[in-house]
Structures are given as C-alpha cells and as structure tokens.
Amino acid sequence: MIEKDYEINSEPLWSLPAPIRERLTSDYNGSVYRHFLFCAIYSLVAVIALMLYGFAALSRGDLAFGLVLFGFAAFTTVSYLAIWLSHSYAMSGHLSTALMGTLCLFLVYTGGNANTGPIYIFVFPLVAMFLQGSIIGVYSVAALFFSIVLLDLTGLMGYDIARYEPVFLTRIMTVYVLVSLLTFLFAYSRQKAERDLLLTINDLQQLSNSDLETGLANRRLLEKLLFNEVSRFQRYGIACSLMLLEPDNVTELQVRYGSRFRDQINKQIVQVILKHSRNSDVPGRWEGNSFMLLLPGTTGQGTEVMAERMLRDLRSSSTVLLSTDFPVTFSIGIAEMHGTEPARIIAHANANLRKAAERGGNQIIYS
C-alpha cells in the first residue's frame, strides 16, 4: 500500500495563497497611479533640463529664450501638482506629451541655440507613444509632423521660412519618421505583451475560485454553490439564505476623493464580513462594490440578526475614512430560499438591496 501525505487544512475552498495573489495583482492594480509616477519622474527630469538650459540662455544674454524655458518648467510643475491634488492621474501622460510637443514646436520656430532646435523633435515619438500608447501616440506624432511642415510651407505667425536649409529640414523630418516608426513597433510590442498578461490574469481568475482583489469567493464560485444549495433545499428542505451588501454613496465619494477611497471601503467591508461569518458561510464579491454572503442552513430571520451586527460594525468604523468627514452608509438586502431558481433568489435579494438604498440607505430589508 502506498502512503500519501494529504494536504488537508482549514483554509476555505476559495482561498488563494497570499504570495500568489500578491504576485498576480502586482501589475493588475494601481497601474494608473504608477503611470502617473512614471510621468512625474520624466517631467522632473525635463524640468531640471529646462532650468539648466534657461540659465545657460540667461548667461549668454538671451533673456526672452531663457524666460520661455523657465515658463515651461513652472507650468509643468504647477500642472502636475494640480493632477496630484485632484487625483486625475490618467491626465499625466497627455499633459507630458502636450508640453513636449509644444516645446518642440517652440524650438523649431525659434531655432533654439544656433538653429539646433529641430534636433529635439527626435525625442517626441518616444515620449508620445510610451506615455499615451501606440494608438493615441501616433496621432500626437502625426500632429507634430504636420504642424512643422505647415510652418515651413506657410510661414504662419511670422515663422522665418529661410531659417533652415531645405536639405537639413528634409533630413530631419525623414529621420523623425523613421524614429516614429521604430518607436511605434516597440510600443505596440510592449502593449501586446501587457494585454497578454492581463488576459492571462483574467483567465486565471476565471479558473480560480478566489477574487484576486479581496481574497473572497468570486462570482463564479458563488453561482455554483448557490445552485447546489437550491438543489439541496428542493430535495431535503435544508434552509438557506443569502445577503447582498453594498455601500450607498460610494460613487459620489469616489468622484470626490478618488479610487483609493473605494478600495479602502471594500477592505473595510471584507474585514466586517469575515469577522461575522461562520466557517460554513461563503463570503464573496458579487460585482464591483457589491458583496454576497451565502448562509447554508440559516433562515432569513437568522441572517437578519447577523446583518444587524454587521451593519452596526460598519456604522461605527465608517464615520471617517481617508481623513474625510463624509460618512459612508451601507444597505443590505436579504432573501431566503424557497425552492426557486438561483436567479430569482438573487433578484429578490437585489430588489431588497435597492429598496433599502432608495429609503435612504443604512438599513436592512428582508421580505
């Protein structure tokens, strides 16, 4: 007889080892904020370079050129502070690209130092496609290209058409197109790799029983277990009920304070659900900010008693979040199994949840 060590433990069915979950979500969450930090670092380097070039211009007596460079540096700094304070992190890439494109046009228009300004446009394709992506970045690169061509052909805004030799400008624009093409190919390959990674994570999440962000059961597992409980009730008459829980004003709070506020609320909900759940209960994330608790062997009245304790804890711990004085309220809808299909039970609980929210929230509806 072959003996085998069985890895049986008290971990719930939906549990996912913390190291694996952290590894899977490391490139899955917070990507917008990391993108903002990347753009901020790039802009910091650009601001330092602009300041150095500005001082160099002042030292050689070119006051107007130096003041323009200082103006670009100041505007970049103020703009990033505004983005940081407003939590509009997605705008950082577009801002960096717009500032870089404007600076390139200015250097082409004025000639920069000894008419070497056009050389700096070679940097623009890298900035545009890495900060805006291969699709939007192409439009930005094309916009700069046609703006320079238009300046050279028409002499708009007093531009000196004779500033550059035609051969020089033609070679500059040819190299610009080649650099843009190579950058596009590289950026497209990078984005394709990132999409493949996200698809892999989504596939793993479909195969897994765990919600990666909260560590609770995911919707797929909840639906399967609910179907089993319906079958068990129809055959043996074993009671079962489910609870849907959702914050009332999370959308308004997220608009006001950013996505980190929503994440903090979800963490708080998870803590309270796990505190009051029994080993036989199945806590899970249904969708977005909605959480479900499946309670086998529990009547609706028993679930209502548990919901009152949970709501009391949520009220006491949600008065102040993220240093704000905006209270967070929660609504709970409860449905008891009566031998119907799982979809009807969920619809019943969801209707009670909506009814609780419409009545002002911060309450439980069981009917």
Tab-separated table of C-alpha atoms in Angstrom:
chain	number	residue	atom	x	y	z
A	1	MET	CA	0.000	0.000	0.000
A	2	ILE	CA	1.342	3.383	-0.980
A	3	GLU	CA	1.084	6.008	1.737
A	4	LYS	CA	0.480	9.589	0.736
A	5	ASP	CA	0.529	12.819	2.718
A	6	TYR	CA	-2.736	14.653	2.198
A	7	GLU	CA	-2.636	18.441	2.284
A	8	ILE	CA	-5.916	18.916	4.109
A	9	ASN	CA	-6.244	22.120	6.120
A	10	SER	CA	-8.831	24.547	7.399
A	11	GLU	CA	-8.434	27.013	4.546
A	12	PRO	CA	-11.768	27.770	2.805
A	13	LEU	CA	-12.474	26.487	-0.685
A	14	TRP	CA	-11.948	29.886	-2.326
A	15	SER	CA	-8.712	30.786	-0.569
A	16	LEU	CA	-5.730	31.698	-2.721
A	17	PRO	CA	-2.249	31.724	-1.127
A	18	ALA	CA	-1.309	35.317	-0.330
A	19	PRO	CA	2.067	35.236	-2.165
A	20	ILE	CA	0.360	34.067	-5.365
A	21	ARG	CA	-2.399	36.665	-5.087
A	22	GLU	CA	0.105	39.457	-4.495
A	23	ARG	CA	2.172	38.316	-7.457
A	24	LEU	CA	-0.861	38.201	-9.746
A	25	THR	CA	-2.162	41.596	-8.682
A	26	SER	CA	1.210	43.401	-8.614
A	27	ASP	CA	0.760	44.514	-12.249
A	28	TYR	CA	-3.026	44.427	-12.128
A	29	ASN	CA	-3.917	47.163	-9.636
A	30	GLY	CA	-2.729	50.721	-9.301
A	31	SER	CA	-1.401	50.898	-12.852
A	32	VAL	CA	-2.822	54.405	-13.372
A	33	TYR	CA	-1.062	55.723	-10.281
A	34	ARG	CA	2.220	54.066	-11.290
A	35	HIS	CA	1.855	55.604	-14.734
A	36	PHE	CA	1.423	58.990	-13.073
A	37	LEU	CA	4.606	58.475	-11.043
A	38	PHE	CA	6.494	57.454	-14.189
A	39	CYS	CA	5.283	60.580	-15.999
A	40	ALA	CA	6.137	62.704	-12.964
A	41	ILE	CA	9.706	61.366	-12.908
A	42	TYR	CA	10.060	62.059	-16.621
A	43	SER	CA	8.693	65.575	-16.145
A	44	LEU	CA	11.024	66.185	-13.216
A	45	VAL	CA	13.987	65.356	-15.435
A	46	ALA	CA	12.529	67.617	-18.134
A	47	VAL	CA	12.041	70.466	-15.641
A	48	ILE	CA	15.650	70.165	-14.452
A	49	ALA	CA	16.864	70.189	-18.078
A	50	LEU	CA	14.702	73.223	-18.877
A	51	MET	CA	16.073	75.074	-15.861
A	52	LEU	CA	19.660	74.313	-16.878
A	53	TYR	CA	19.028	75.425	-20.474
A	54	GLY	CA	17.266	78.512	-19.140
A	55	PHE	CA	20.240	79.525	-17.012
A	56	ALA	CA	22.528	78.872	-19.982
A	57	ALA	CA	20.388	81.179	-22.121
A	58	LEU	CA	20.482	83.892	-19.491
A	59	SER	CA	24.256	83.588	-19.194
A	60	ARG	CA	24.691	84.312	-22.911
A	61	GLY	CA	22.254	87.230	-22.757
A	62	ASP	CA	19.235	85.601	-24.407
A	63	LEU	CA	16.657	86.806	-21.898
A	64	ALA	CA	13.492	86.001	-23.883
A	65	PHE	CA	14.512	82.406	-24.645
A	66	GLY	CA	15.522	81.800	-21.029
A	67	LEU	CA	12.230	83.160	-19.674
A	68	VAL	CA	10.253	80.915	-22.027
A	69	LEU	CA	12.145	77.847	-20.785
A	70	PHE	CA	11.537	78.869	-17.174
A	71	GLY	CA	7.866	79.325	-18.044
A	72	PHE	CA	7.662	75.770	-19.418
A	73	ALA	CA	9.290	74.430	-16.243
A	74	ALA	CA	6.937	76.381	-13.968
A	75	PHE	CA	3.819	75.385	-15.923
A	76	THR	CA	4.840	71.710	-15.860
A	77	THR	CA	5.376	71.794	-12.098
A	78	VAL	CA	2.064	73.544	-11.376
A	79	SER	CA	0.156	71.205	-13.722
A	80	TYR	CA	1.489	68.070	-12.046
A	81	LEU	CA	0.673	69.434	-8.618
A	82	ALA	CA	-2.903	70.042	-9.817
A	83	ILE	CA	-3.137	66.472	-11.183
A	84	TRP	CA	-1.787	65.051	-7.935
A	85	LEU	CA	-4.209	67.046	-5.774
A	86	SER	CA	-7.223	66.234	-7.965
A	87	HIS	CA	-6.271	62.526	-8.347
A	88	SER	CA	-6.730	62.835	-12.139
A	89	TYR	CA	-3.729	60.578	-12.714
A	90	ALA	CA	-4.788	59.476	-16.194
A	91	MET	CA	-4.176	63.013	-17.483
A	92	SER	CA	-0.464	62.960	-16.671
A	93	GLY	CA	0.618	61.174	-19.866
A	94	HIS	CA	-1.377	63.506	-22.102
A	95	LEU	CA	-0.046	66.543	-20.247
A	96	SER	CA	3.580	65.448	-20.631
A	97	THR	CA	3.057	64.777	-24.333
A	98	ALA	CA	1.343	68.113	-24.933
A	99	LEU	CA	4.077	70.026	-23.114
A	100	MET	CA	6.804	68.178	-25.010
A	101	GLY	CA	5.087	68.785	-28.353
A	102	THR	CA	4.653	72.492	-27.606
A	103	LEU	CA	8.290	72.779	-26.585
A	104	CYS	CA	9.405	71.042	-29.811
A	105	LEU	CA	7.325	73.456	-31.891
A	106	PHE	CA	8.811	76.372	-29.987
A	107	LEU	CA	12.365	75.140	-30.578
A	108	VAL	CA	11.677	74.640	-34.295
A	109	TYR	CA	10.026	78.077	-34.504
A	110	THR	CA	12.852	79.947	-32.764
A	111	GLY	CA	15.741	77.729	-33.860
A	112	GLY	CA	16.859	77.142	-30.282
A	113	ASN	CA	20.590	77.514	-29.795
A	114	ALA	CA	22.396	78.069	-33.125
A	115	ASN	CA	19.414	76.672	-35.088
A	116	THR	CA	19.724	73.224	-33.499
A	117	GLY	CA	16.129	73.266	-32.194
A	118	PRO	CA	14.713	70.717	-34.690
A	119	ILE	CA	17.054	68.029	-33.349
A	120	TYR	CA	14.963	67.769	-30.167
A	121	ILE	CA	11.898	66.549	-32.062
A	122	PHE	CA	13.524	63.082	-32.224
A	123	VAL	CA	12.645	62.655	-28.547
A	124	PHE	CA	8.943	63.339	-29.098
A	125	PRO	CA	7.896	59.955	-30.633
A	126	LEU	CA	9.345	58.106	-27.632
A	127	VAL	CA	7.532	60.381	-25.201
A	128	ALA	CA	4.197	60.284	-27.056
A	129	MET	CA	3.962	56.544	-27.651
A	130	PHE	CA	5.260	55.455	-24.262
A	131	LEU	CA	3.080	57.880	-22.300
A	132	GLN	CA	-0.058	57.815	-24.481
A	133	GLY	CA	0.121	54.364	-26.022
A	134	SER	CA	0.764	53.258	-29.580
A	135	ILE	CA	-2.634	54.429	-30.891
A	136	ILE	CA	-3.088	57.904	-29.383
A	137	GLY	CA	0.670	58.432	-29.583
A	138	VAL	CA	0.570	58.031	-33.378
A	139	TYR	CA	-1.924	60.889	-33.617
A	140	SER	CA	0.323	63.095	-31.473
A	141	VAL	CA	3.393	62.247	-33.577
A	142	ALA	CA	1.487	62.963	-36.795
A	143	ALA	CA	0.136	66.235	-35.382
A	144	LEU	CA	3.664	67.485	-34.636
A	145	PHE	CA	4.903	66.383	-38.052
A	146	PHE	CA	2.178	68.211	-39.971
A	147	SER	CA	2.480	71.283	-37.709
A	148	ILE	CA	6.173	71.618	-38.568
A	149	VAL	CA	5.501	71.062	-42.284
A	150	LEU	CA	2.707	73.650	-42.184
A	151	LEU	CA	5.007	76.172	-40.511
A	152	ASP	CA	7.686	75.627	-43.107
A	153	LEU	CA	5.315	75.868	-46.071
A	154	THR	CA	3.208	78.833	-44.975
A	155	GLY	CA	5.340	80.817	-42.535
A	156	LEU	CA	2.471	81.131	-40.040
A	157	MET	CA	2.814	83.510	-37.067
A	158	GLY	CA	5.909	85.154	-38.549
A	159	TYR	CA	7.924	81.959	-38.882
A	160	ASP	CA	11.137	82.509	-40.861
A	161	ILE	CA	10.909	80.073	-43.786
A	162	ALA	CA	14.569	80.685	-44.654
A	163	ARG	CA	15.780	79.759	-41.163
A	164	TYR	CA	16.788	76.229	-42.178
A	165	GLU	CA	18.246	74.858	-45.366
A	166	PRO	CA	15.696	72.665	-47.229
A	167	VAL	CA	18.109	69.714	-47.258
A	168	PHE	CA	18.633	69.984	-43.491
A	169	LEU	CA	14.919	70.138	-42.709
A	170	THR	CA	14.134	67.286	-45.126
A	171	ARG	CA	16.693	65.029	-43.462
A	172	ILE	CA	15.431	65.992	-40.021
A	173	MET	CA	11.840	65.083	-40.928
A	174	THR	CA	12.941	61.834	-42.624
A	175	VAL	CA	14.780	60.696	-39.518
A	176	TYR	CA	11.779	61.794	-37.436
A	177	VAL	CA	9.509	59.492	-39.458
A	178	LEU	CA	11.951	56.565	-39.115
A	179	VAL	CA	12.289	57.074	-35.356
A	180	SER	CA	8.490	57.266	-35.083
A	181	LEU	CA	8.056	54.015	-36.995
A	182	LEU	CA	10.586	52.132	-34.847
A	183	THR	CA	9.093	53.557	-31.666
A	184	PHE	CA	5.604	52.526	-32.756
A	185	LEU	CA	6.724	48.948	-33.384
A	186	PHE	CA	8.407	48.740	-29.994
A	187	ALA	CA	5.472	50.372	-28.150
A	188	TYR	CA	2.994	48.091	-29.917
A	189	SER	CA	5.004	45.019	-28.913
A	190	ARG	CA	5.142	46.203	-25.315
A	191	GLN	CA	1.396	46.866	-25.185
A	192	LYS	CA	0.668	43.488	-26.743
A	193	ALA	CA	2.740	41.819	-24.021
A	194	GLU	CA	0.835	43.768	-21.368
A	195	ARG	CA	-2.517	42.761	-22.897
A	196	ASP	CA	-1.422	39.132	-22.952
A	197	LEU	CA	-0.517	39.404	-19.271
A	198	LEU	CA	-3.936	40.854	-18.411
A	199	LEU	CA	-5.647	38.137	-20.436
A	200	THR	CA	-3.647	35.525	-18.555
A	201	ILE	CA	-4.675	37.070	-15.235
A	202	ASN	CA	-8.325	37.154	-16.357
A	203	ASP	CA	-8.119	33.512	-17.434
A	204	LEU	CA	-6.616	32.539	-14.090
A	205	GLN	CA	-9.336	34.462	-12.303
A	206	GLN	CA	-11.980	32.561	-14.280
A	207	LEU	CA	-10.362	29.249	-13.389
A	208	SER	CA	-9.825	30.238	-9.773
A	209	ASN	CA	-12.468	30.326	-7.076
A	210	SER	CA	-10.992	33.430	-5.475
A	211	ASP	CA	-11.496	37.117	-6.182
A	212	LEU	CA	-7.970	38.454	-6.613
A	213	GLU	CA	-8.593	41.876	-5.094
A	214	THR	CA	-10.443	40.885	-1.925
A	215	GLY	CA	-9.430	37.264	-1.336
A	216	LEU	CA	-13.104	36.238	-1.008
A	217	ALA	CA	-15.019	33.829	-3.193
A	218	ASN	CA	-15.593	35.123	-6.710
A	219	ARG	CA	-18.903	35.277	-8.549
A	220	ARG	CA	-18.254	32.031	-10.420
A	221	LEU	CA	-17.959	30.036	-7.199
A	222	LEU	CA	-20.928	31.820	-5.591
A	223	GLU	CA	-23.177	30.893	-8.501
A	224	LYS	CA	-22.092	27.242	-8.384
A	225	LEU	CA	-22.608	26.938	-4.618
A	226	LEU	CA	-25.948	28.721	-4.782
A	227	PHE	CA	-27.142	26.260	-7.419
A	228	ASN	CA	-26.069	23.386	-5.132
A	229	GLU	CA	-27.942	24.924	-2.187
A	230	VAL	CA	-31.103	25.269	-4.283
A	231	SER	CA	-30.860	21.584	-5.228
A	232	ARG	CA	-30.253	20.628	-1.585
A	233	PHE	CA	-33.278	22.646	-0.430
A	234	GLN	CA	-35.544	21.112	-3.059
A	235	ARG	CA	-34.502	17.579	-2.072
A	236	TYR	CA	-34.004	17.831	1.697
A	237	GLY	CA	-35.666	21.112	2.672
A	238	ILE	CA	-32.485	22.470	4.269
A	239	ALA	CA	-32.829	26.215	4.860
A	240	CYS	CA	-30.506	28.639	3.137
A	241	SER	CA	-30.431	32.396	2.678
A	242	LEU	CA	-28.206	34.980	1.100
A	243	MET	CA	-27.282	38.535	1.853
A	244	LEU	CA	-26.228	41.316	-0.547
A	245	LEU	CA	-24.290	44.232	0.912
A	246	GLU	CA	-23.304	47.445	-0.828
A	247	PRO	CA	-22.137	50.949	0.186
A	248	ASP	CA	-24.757	53.580	-0.657
A	249	ASN	CA	-22.785	56.646	-1.725
A	250	VAL	CA	-19.528	55.120	-2.949
A	251	THR	CA	-19.821	56.661	-6.442
A	252	GLU	CA	-20.113	60.173	-5.073
A	253	LEU	CA	-17.257	59.534	-2.665
A	254	GLN	CA	-15.063	58.087	-5.397
A	255	VAL	CA	-15.627	61.147	-7.592
A	256	ARG	CA	-14.762	63.404	-4.676
A	257	TYR	CA	-11.799	61.532	-3.173
A	258	GLY	CA	-10.551	59.114	-5.860
A	259	SER	CA	-10.418	55.342	-6.380
A	260	ARG	CA	-8.311	54.757	-3.235
A	261	PHE	CA	-11.399	55.640	-1.218
A	262	ARG	CA	-13.371	52.823	-2.878
A	263	ASP	CA	-10.545	50.367	-2.202
A	264	GLN	CA	-10.468	51.333	1.464
A	265	ILE	CA	-14.232	50.863	1.776
A	266	ASN	CA	-14.010	47.423	0.168
A	267	LYS	CA	-11.263	46.404	2.599
A	268	GLN	CA	-13.440	47.523	5.481
A	269	ILE	CA	-16.410	45.542	4.198
A	270	VAL	CA	-14.252	42.428	3.829
A	271	GLN	CA	-12.991	42.742	7.408
A	272	VAL	CA	-16.527	43.034	8.803
A	273	ILE	CA	-17.875	40.159	6.680
A	274	LEU	CA	-15.053	37.832	7.747
A	275	LYS	CA	-15.487	38.835	11.387
A	276	HIS	CA	-19.142	37.768	11.470
A	277	SER	CA	-19.045	34.820	9.043
A	278	ARG	CA	-19.084	31.245	10.287
A	279	ASN	CA	-16.935	28.523	8.815
A	280	SER	CA	-19.921	27.161	6.897
A	281	ASP	CA	-20.779	30.542	5.340
A	282	VAL	CA	-19.420	31.631	1.965
A	283	PRO	CA	-18.450	35.310	1.740
A	284	GLY	CA	-17.777	36.591	-1.760
A	285	ARG	CA	-17.566	39.546	-4.061
A	286	TRP	CA	-20.554	39.616	-6.377
A	287	GLU	CA	-19.576	42.539	-8.623
A	288	GLY	CA	-17.871	45.908	-8.227
A	289	ASN	CA	-18.770	47.184	-4.759
A	290	SER	CA	-21.446	44.529	-4.135
A	291	PHE	CA	-20.675	41.680	-1.734
A	292	MET	CA	-22.633	38.487	-1.133
A	293	LEU	CA	-22.779	36.226	1.892
A	294	LEU	CA	-24.249	32.767	1.302
A	295	LEU	CA	-25.508	31.198	4.539
A	296	PRO	CA	-26.363	27.473	4.235
A	297	GLY	CA	-28.611	26.134	6.975
A	298	THR	CA	-29.698	29.634	8.045
A	299	THR	CA	-33.167	31.165	7.816
A	300	GLY	CA	-33.824	34.687	6.697
A	301	GLN	CA	-34.500	35.781	10.276
A	302	GLY	CA	-31.159	34.406	11.427
A	303	THR	CA	-29.452	36.173	8.551
A	304	GLU	CA	-31.189	39.417	9.516
A	305	VAL	CA	-29.774	39.165	13.040
A	306	MET	CA	-26.263	38.705	11.629
A	307	ALA	CA	-26.823	41.591	9.200
A	308	GLU	CA	-27.757	43.916	12.069
A	309	ARG	CA	-24.480	43.136	13.835
A	310	MET	CA	-22.523	43.679	10.620
A	311	LEU	CA	-24.270	46.972	9.875
A	312	ARG	CA	-23.588	48.153	13.425
A	313	ASP	CA	-19.877	47.451	12.975
A	314	LEU	CA	-19.825	49.157	9.573
A	315	ARG	CA	-21.533	52.238	11.012
A	316	SER	CA	-19.044	52.556	13.834
A	317	SER	CA	-15.972	52.073	11.638
A	318	SER	CA	-17.048	54.125	8.599
A	319	THR	CA	-17.681	57.505	10.162
A	320	VAL	CA	-14.357	58.870	8.917
A	321	LEU	CA	-12.310	57.470	6.039
A	322	LEU	CA	-9.221	58.883	4.345
A	323	SER	CA	-9.251	61.915	6.663
A	324	THR	CA	-12.657	62.997	5.342
A	325	ASP	CA	-15.750	63.936	7.320
A	326	PHE	CA	-18.084	62.285	4.811
A	327	PRO	CA	-19.927	59.355	6.439
A	328	VAL	CA	-20.274	56.126	4.493
A	329	THR	CA	-23.591	54.279	4.753
A	330	PHE	CA	-24.458	50.746	3.698
A	331	SER	CA	-27.554	48.892	2.524
A	332	ILE	CA	-28.269	45.180	2.922
A	333	GLY	CA	-30.821	43.035	1.104
A	334	ILE	CA	-31.730	39.540	2.316
A	335	ALA	CA	-33.562	36.701	0.578
A	336	GLU	CA	-34.440	33.249	1.885
A	337	MET	CA	-34.528	30.200	-0.340
A	338	HIS	CA	-37.975	28.904	-1.272
A	339	GLY	CA	-37.131	26.279	-3.839
A	340	THR	CA	-36.927	28.642	-6.780
A	341	GLU	CA	-34.180	29.095	-9.312
A	342	PRO	CA	-30.916	30.768	-8.173
A	343	ALA	CA	-31.514	33.750	-10.486
A	344	ARG	CA	-34.834	34.515	-8.761
A	345	ILE	CA	-33.301	34.351	-5.294
A	346	ILE	CA	-30.545	36.736	-6.345
A	347	ALA	CA	-33.096	39.053	-7.971
A	348	HIS	CA	-35.149	39.027	-4.751
A	349	ALA	CA	-32.115	39.915	-2.613
A	350	ASN	CA	-31.070	42.586	-5.100
A	351	ALA	CA	-34.569	44.094	-5.073
A	352	ASN	CA	-34.421	44.312	-1.280
A	353	LEU	CA	-30.972	45.884	-1.525
A	354	ARG	CA	-32.240	48.554	-3.950
A	355	LYS	CA	-35.272	49.163	-1.763
A	356	ALA	CA	-33.011	49.752	1.247
A	357	ALA	CA	-30.879	52.201	-0.750
A	358	GLU	CA	-33.940	54.082	-2.051
A	359	ARG	CA	-35.205	54.518	1.506
A	360	GLY	CA	-32.064	56.424	2.419
A	361	GLY	CA	-29.652	53.564	2.954
A	362	ASN	CA	-28.009	52.461	6.185
A	363	GLN	CA	-30.671	49.798	6.739
A	364	ILE	CA	-31.649	46.172	6.113
A	365	ILE	CA	-34.576	44.921	4.044
A	366	TYR	CA	-35.795	41.337	4.415
A	367	SER	CA	-39.081	40.291	2.911
